[in-house]
CSV table of C-alpha atoms (C1' of nucleotides) in Angstrom, one decimal:
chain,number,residue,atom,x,y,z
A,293,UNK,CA,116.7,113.7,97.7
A,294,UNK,CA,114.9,110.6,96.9
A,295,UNK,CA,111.5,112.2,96.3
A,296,UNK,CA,110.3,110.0,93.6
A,297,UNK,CA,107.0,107.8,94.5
A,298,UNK,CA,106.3,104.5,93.3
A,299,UNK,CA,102.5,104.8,93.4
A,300,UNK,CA,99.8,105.6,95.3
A,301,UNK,CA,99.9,103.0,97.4
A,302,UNK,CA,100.2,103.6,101.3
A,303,UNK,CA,102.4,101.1,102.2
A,304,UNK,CA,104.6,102.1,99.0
A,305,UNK,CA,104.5,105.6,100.1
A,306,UNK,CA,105.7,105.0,103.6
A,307,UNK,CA,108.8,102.7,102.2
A,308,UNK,CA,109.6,105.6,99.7
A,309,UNK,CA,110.0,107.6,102.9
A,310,UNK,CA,112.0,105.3,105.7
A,311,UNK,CA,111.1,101.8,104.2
A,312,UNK,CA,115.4,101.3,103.9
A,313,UNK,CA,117.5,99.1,106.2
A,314,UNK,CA,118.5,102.4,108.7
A,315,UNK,CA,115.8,104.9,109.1
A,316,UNK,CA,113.4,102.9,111.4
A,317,UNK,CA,117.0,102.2,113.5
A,318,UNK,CA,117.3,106.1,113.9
A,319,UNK,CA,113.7,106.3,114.3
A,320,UNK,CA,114.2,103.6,117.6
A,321,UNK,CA,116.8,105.4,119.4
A,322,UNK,CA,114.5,108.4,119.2
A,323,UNK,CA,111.4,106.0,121.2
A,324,UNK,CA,113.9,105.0,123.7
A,325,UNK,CA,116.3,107.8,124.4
A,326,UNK,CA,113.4,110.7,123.3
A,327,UNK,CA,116.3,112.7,122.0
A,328,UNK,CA,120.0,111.8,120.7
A,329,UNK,CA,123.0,113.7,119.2
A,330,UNK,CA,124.5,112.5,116.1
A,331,UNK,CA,127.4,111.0,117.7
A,332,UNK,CA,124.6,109.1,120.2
A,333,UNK,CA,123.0,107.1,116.3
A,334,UNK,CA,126.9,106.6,115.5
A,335,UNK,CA,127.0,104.3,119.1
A,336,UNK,CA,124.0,101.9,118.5
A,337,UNK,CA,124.6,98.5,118.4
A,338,UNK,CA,124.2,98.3,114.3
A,339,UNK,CA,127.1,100.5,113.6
A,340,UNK,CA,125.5,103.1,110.8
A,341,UNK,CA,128.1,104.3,108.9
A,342,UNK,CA,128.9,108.3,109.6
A,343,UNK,CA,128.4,109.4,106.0
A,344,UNK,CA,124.9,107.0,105.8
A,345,UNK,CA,123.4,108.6,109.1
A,346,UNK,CA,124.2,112.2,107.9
A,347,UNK,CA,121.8,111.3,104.6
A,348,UNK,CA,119.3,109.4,106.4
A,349,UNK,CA,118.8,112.5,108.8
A,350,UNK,CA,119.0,114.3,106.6
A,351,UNK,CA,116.1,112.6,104.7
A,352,UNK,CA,114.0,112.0,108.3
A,353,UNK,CA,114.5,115.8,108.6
A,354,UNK,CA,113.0,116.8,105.0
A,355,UNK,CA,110.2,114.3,105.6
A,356,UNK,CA,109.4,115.9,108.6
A,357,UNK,CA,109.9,112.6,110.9
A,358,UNK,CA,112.9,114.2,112.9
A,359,UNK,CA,113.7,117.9,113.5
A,360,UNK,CA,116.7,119.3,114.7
A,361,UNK,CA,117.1,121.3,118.0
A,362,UNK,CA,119.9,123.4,119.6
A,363,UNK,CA,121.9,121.8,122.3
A,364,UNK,CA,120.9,123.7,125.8
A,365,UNK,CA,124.7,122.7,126.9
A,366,UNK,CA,126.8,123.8,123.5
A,367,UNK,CA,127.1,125.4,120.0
A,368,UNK,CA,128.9,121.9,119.2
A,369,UNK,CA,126.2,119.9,119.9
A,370,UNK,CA,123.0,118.9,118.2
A,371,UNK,CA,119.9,117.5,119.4
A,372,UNK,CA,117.5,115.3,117.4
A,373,UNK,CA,113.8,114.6,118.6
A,374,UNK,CA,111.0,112.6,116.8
A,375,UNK,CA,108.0,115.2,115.1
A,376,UNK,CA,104.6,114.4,116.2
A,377,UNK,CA,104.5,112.4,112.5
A,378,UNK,CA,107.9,110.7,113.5
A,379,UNK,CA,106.1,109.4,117.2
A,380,UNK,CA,103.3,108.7,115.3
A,381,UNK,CA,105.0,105.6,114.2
A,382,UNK,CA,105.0,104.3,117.4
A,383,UNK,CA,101.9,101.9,116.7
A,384,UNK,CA,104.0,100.6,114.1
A,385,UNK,CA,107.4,99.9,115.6
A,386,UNK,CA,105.2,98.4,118.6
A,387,UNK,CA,103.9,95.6,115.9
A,388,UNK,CA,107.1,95.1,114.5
A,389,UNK,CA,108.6,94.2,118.0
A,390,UNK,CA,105.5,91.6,118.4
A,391,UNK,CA,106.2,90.2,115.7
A,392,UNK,CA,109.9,89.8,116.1
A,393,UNK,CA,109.3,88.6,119.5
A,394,UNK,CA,107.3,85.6,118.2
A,395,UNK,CA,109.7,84.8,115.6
A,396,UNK,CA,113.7,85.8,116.7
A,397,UNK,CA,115.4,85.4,120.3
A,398,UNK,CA,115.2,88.7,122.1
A,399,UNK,CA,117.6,90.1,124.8
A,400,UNK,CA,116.2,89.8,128.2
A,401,UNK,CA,115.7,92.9,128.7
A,402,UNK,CA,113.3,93.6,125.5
A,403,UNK,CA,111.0,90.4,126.3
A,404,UNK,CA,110.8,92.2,129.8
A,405,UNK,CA,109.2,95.3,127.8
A,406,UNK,CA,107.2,93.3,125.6
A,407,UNK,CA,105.5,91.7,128.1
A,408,UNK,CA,104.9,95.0,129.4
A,409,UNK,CA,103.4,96.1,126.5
A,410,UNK,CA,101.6,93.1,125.7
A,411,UNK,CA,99.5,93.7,129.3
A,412,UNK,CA,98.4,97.2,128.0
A,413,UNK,CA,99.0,98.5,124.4
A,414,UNK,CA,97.1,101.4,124.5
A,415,UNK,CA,98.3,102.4,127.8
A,416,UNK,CA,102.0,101.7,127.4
A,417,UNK,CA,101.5,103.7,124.0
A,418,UNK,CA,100.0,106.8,125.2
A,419,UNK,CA,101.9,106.9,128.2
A,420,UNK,CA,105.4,106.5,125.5
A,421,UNK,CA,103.8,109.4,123.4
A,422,UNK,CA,103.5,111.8,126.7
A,423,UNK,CA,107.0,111.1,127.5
A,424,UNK,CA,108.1,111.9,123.9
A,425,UNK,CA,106.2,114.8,123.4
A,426,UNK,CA,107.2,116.8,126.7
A,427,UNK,CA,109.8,119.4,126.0
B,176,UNK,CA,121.4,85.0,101.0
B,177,UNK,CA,121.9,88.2,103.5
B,178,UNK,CA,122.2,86.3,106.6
B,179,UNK,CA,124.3,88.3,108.5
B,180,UNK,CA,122.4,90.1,111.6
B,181,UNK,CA,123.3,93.6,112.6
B,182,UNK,CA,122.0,92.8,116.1
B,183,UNK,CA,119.6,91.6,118.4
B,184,UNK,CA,117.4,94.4,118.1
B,185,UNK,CA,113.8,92.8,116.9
B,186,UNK,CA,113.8,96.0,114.7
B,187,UNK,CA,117.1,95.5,113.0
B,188,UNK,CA,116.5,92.1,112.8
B,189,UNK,CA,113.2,92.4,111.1
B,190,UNK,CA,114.9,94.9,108.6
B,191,UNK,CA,117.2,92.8,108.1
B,192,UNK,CA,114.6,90.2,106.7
B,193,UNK,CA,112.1,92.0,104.9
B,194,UNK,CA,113.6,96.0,105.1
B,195,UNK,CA,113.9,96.7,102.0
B,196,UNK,CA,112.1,98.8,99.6
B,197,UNK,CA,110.1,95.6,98.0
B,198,UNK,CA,109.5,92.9,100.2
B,199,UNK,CA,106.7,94.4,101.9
B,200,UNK,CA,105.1,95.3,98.5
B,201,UNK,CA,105.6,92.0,97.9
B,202,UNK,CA,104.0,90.5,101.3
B,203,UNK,CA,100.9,93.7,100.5
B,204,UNK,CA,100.1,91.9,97.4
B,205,UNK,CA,99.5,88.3,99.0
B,206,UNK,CA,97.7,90.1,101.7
B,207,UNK,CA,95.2,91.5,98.9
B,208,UNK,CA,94.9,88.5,96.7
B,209,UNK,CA,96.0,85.7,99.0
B,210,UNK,CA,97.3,84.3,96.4
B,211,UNK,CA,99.6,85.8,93.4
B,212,UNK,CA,101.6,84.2,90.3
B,213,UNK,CA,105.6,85.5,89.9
B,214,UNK,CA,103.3,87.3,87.2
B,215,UNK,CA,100.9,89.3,89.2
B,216,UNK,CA,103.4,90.4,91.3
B,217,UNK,CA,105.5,92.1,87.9
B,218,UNK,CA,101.4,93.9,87.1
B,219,UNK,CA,101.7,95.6,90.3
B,220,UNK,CA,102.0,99.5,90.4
B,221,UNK,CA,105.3,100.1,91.1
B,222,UNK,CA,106.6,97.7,88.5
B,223,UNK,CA,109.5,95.8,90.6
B,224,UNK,CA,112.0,94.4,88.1
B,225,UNK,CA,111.8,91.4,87.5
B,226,UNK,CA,115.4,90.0,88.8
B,227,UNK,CA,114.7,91.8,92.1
B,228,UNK,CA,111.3,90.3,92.6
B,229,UNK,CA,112.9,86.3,91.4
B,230,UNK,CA,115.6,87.7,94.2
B,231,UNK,CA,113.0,89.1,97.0
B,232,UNK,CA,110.5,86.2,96.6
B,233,UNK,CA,113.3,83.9,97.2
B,234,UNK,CA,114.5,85.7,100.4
B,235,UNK,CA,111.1,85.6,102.0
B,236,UNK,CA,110.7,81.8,100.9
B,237,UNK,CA,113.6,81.3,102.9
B,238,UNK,CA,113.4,83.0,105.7
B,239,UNK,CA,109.8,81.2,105.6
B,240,UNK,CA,107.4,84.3,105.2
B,241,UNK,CA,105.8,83.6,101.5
B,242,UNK,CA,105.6,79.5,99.9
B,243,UNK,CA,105.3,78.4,96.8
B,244,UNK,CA,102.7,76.0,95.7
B,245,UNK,CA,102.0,74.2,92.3
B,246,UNK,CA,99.2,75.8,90.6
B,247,UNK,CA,95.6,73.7,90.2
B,248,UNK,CA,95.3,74.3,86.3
B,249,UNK,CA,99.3,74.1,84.8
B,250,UNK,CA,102.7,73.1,85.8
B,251,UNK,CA,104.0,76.4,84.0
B,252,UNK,CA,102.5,78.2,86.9
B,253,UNK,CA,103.8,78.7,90.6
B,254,UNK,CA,101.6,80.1,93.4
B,255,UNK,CA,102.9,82.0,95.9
B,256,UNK,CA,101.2,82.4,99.4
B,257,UNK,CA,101.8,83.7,102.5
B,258,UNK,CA,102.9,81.5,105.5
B,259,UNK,CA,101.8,82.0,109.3
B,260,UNK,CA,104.6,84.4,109.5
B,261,UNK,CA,104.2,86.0,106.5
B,262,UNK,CA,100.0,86.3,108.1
B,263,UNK,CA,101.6,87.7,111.1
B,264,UNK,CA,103.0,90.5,109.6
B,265,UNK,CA,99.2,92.2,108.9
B,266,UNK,CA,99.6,93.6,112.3
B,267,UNK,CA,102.1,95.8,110.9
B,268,UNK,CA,100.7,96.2,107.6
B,269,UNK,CA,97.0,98.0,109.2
B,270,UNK,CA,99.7,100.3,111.2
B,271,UNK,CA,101.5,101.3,108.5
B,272,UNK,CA,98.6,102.0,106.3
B,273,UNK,CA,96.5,104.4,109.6
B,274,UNK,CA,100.1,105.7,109.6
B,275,UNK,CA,100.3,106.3,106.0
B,276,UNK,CA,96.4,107.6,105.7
B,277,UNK,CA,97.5,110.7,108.3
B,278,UNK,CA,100.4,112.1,106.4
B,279,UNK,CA,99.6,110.8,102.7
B,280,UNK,CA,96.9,111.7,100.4
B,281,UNK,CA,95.6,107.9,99.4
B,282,UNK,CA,92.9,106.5,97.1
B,283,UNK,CA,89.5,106.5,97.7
B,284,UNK,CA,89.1,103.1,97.6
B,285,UNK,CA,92.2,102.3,100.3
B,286,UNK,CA,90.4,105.3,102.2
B,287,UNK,CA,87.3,103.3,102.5
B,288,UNK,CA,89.2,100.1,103.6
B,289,UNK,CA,91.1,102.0,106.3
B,290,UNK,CA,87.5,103.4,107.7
B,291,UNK,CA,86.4,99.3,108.2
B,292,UNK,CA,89.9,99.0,109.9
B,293,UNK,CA,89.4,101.9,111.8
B,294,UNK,CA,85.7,100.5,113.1
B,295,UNK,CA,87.0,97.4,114.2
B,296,UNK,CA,90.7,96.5,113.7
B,297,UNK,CA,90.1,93.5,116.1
B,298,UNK,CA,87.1,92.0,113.6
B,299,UNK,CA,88.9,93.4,110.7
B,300,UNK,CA,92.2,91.3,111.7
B,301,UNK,CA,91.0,88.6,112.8
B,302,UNK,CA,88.2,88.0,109.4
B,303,UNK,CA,91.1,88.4,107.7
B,304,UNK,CA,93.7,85.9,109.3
B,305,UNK,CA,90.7,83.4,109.1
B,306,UNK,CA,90.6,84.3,104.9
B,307,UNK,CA,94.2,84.2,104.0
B,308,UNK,CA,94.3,80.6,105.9
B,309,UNK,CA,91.7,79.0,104.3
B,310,UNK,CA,93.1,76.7,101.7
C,50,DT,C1',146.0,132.1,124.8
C,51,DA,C1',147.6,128.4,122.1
C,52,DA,C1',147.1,123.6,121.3
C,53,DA,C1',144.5,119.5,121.6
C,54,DT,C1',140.0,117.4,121.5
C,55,DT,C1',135.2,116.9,120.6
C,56,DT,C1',131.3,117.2,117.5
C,57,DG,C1',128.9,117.0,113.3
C,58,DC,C1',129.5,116.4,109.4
C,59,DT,C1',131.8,115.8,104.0
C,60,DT,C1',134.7,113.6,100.6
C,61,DG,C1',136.9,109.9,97.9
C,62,DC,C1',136.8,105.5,96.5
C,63,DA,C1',136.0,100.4,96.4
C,64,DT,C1',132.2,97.1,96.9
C,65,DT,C1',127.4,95.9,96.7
C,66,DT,C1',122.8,96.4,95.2
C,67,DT,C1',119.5,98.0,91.9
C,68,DG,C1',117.4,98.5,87.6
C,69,DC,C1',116.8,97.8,82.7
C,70,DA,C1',116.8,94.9,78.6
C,71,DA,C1',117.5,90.8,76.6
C,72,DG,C1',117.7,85.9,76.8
C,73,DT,C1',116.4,81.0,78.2
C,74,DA,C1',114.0,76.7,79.5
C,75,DC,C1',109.9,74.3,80.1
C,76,DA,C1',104.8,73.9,79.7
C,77,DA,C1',100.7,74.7,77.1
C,78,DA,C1',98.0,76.2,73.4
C,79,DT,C1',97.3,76.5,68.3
D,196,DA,C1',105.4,71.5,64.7
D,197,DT,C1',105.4,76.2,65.9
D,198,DT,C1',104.0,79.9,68.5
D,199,DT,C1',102.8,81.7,73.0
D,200,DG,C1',102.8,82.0,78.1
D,201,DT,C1',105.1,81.6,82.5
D,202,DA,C1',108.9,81.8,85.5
D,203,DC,C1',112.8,82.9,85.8
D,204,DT,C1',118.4,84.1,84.6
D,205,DT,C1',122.1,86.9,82.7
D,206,DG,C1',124.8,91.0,81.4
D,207,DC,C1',125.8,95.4,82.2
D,208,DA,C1',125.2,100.4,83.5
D,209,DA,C1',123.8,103.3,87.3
D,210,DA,C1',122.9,104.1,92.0
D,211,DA,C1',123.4,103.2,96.9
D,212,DT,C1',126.3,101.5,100.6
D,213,DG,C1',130.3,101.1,103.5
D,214,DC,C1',134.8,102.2,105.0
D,215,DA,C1',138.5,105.4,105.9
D,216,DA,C1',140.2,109.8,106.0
D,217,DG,C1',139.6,114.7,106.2
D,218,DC,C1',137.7,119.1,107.9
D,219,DA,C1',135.7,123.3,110.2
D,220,DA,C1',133.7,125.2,114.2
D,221,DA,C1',133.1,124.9,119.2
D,222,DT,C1',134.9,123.6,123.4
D,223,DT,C1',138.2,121.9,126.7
D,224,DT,C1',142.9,121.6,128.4
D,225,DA,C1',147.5,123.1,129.3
DNA sequence: TAAATTTGCTTGCATTTTGCAAGTACAAAT
DNA sequence: ATTTGTACTTGCAAAATGCAAGCAAATTTA
């Protein structure tokens, strides 16, 4: 796949790897639901098209960010779950949220979370990584 | 420009502003320098072409992240610098590069740069806030 | 147990974005 | 007056995206 890096850069490094419009949307429903089924991605509220989210987990997958589990209930089914390198980008998707708070309108709902985390980053974050790491 | 909004997700919508694979080089640049002509941006590393930096840096001027200024010595040359909200995204920029430092191999000189951070991300951020104000 | 449905994709194709090379307009230096 | 520097724009080929339809295996329903 897309396995060509700009530089050495960090920040370029990181973009070669989920800097696109979708990956860091696949990478949210994974902090907020800790694990999803392809047809859970295909539901968010950004409508990723079927044949996109195949290539992006695919991608997430090779770059070690997701991995993919069996389904406890069915063969049919697949599970997704963030890596430890895929929660590990917690820190940043807690930033970008700050900042989008100060600069878009949020639903209710995320202000309430913000605030939240605003009261006690380090606190909200390891207690988010616990969560996402139990099995 | 690409106005449309996938959602109200502050991640979406932040993608949807500067998601792309150059705008945060871009923004990385102006963080460095402070200040950068449309021609330091081209000497950059991972030689952006030149329409698609004309096209990003008028995105972000728009959506009121980088500004233009006239240059002290010439009126052939524009400055570009970053606004408030453009400064606000540093936050996000230090995540990415601890982020980047576990999982990449990076240069020695970022290396040292991320130890500083590391020591003191409070001082570190707020030293350098206070720099890429000053006029 | 056969047929219908669910699930996780893949395929084909039109549209959009990207990337490269060349060109242009205005300012400044020679 | 001509050449050079600076900031773009334009044209076109290649790649990525987005939409709709298709498909195979697993599961549910009749």
């Amino acid at each position: 796949m897309d396995t060509k890096k700009r530089s050495d850069c960090p920040i370029s490094c990181s973009l070669d790897v989920w800097g696109d419009k979708w990956s860091l949307l696949i990478v949210r429903d994974l902090m907020f639901a800790k694990q999803c089924t392809y047809g859970d991605f295909l539901k968010s509220d950004e409508k990723i098209a079927t044949n996109i989210l195949a290539t992006r987990l695919q991608m997430l997958e090779e770059n070690g960010i997701v991995a993919k589990l069996n389904h406890p209930d069915s063969k049919a089914k697949v599970l997704y779950r963030l890596t430890q390198k895929g929660i590990d980008l917690l820190p940043i998707m807690i930033e970008i949220n700050l900042w989008a708070e100060k600069y878009f309108t949020l639903p209710a709902e995320r202000k309430a979370l913000l605030k939240e985390i605003k009261k006690n980053k380090e606190g909200f974050l390891k207690a988010r990584i616990k969560e996402l790491k139990e099995s």
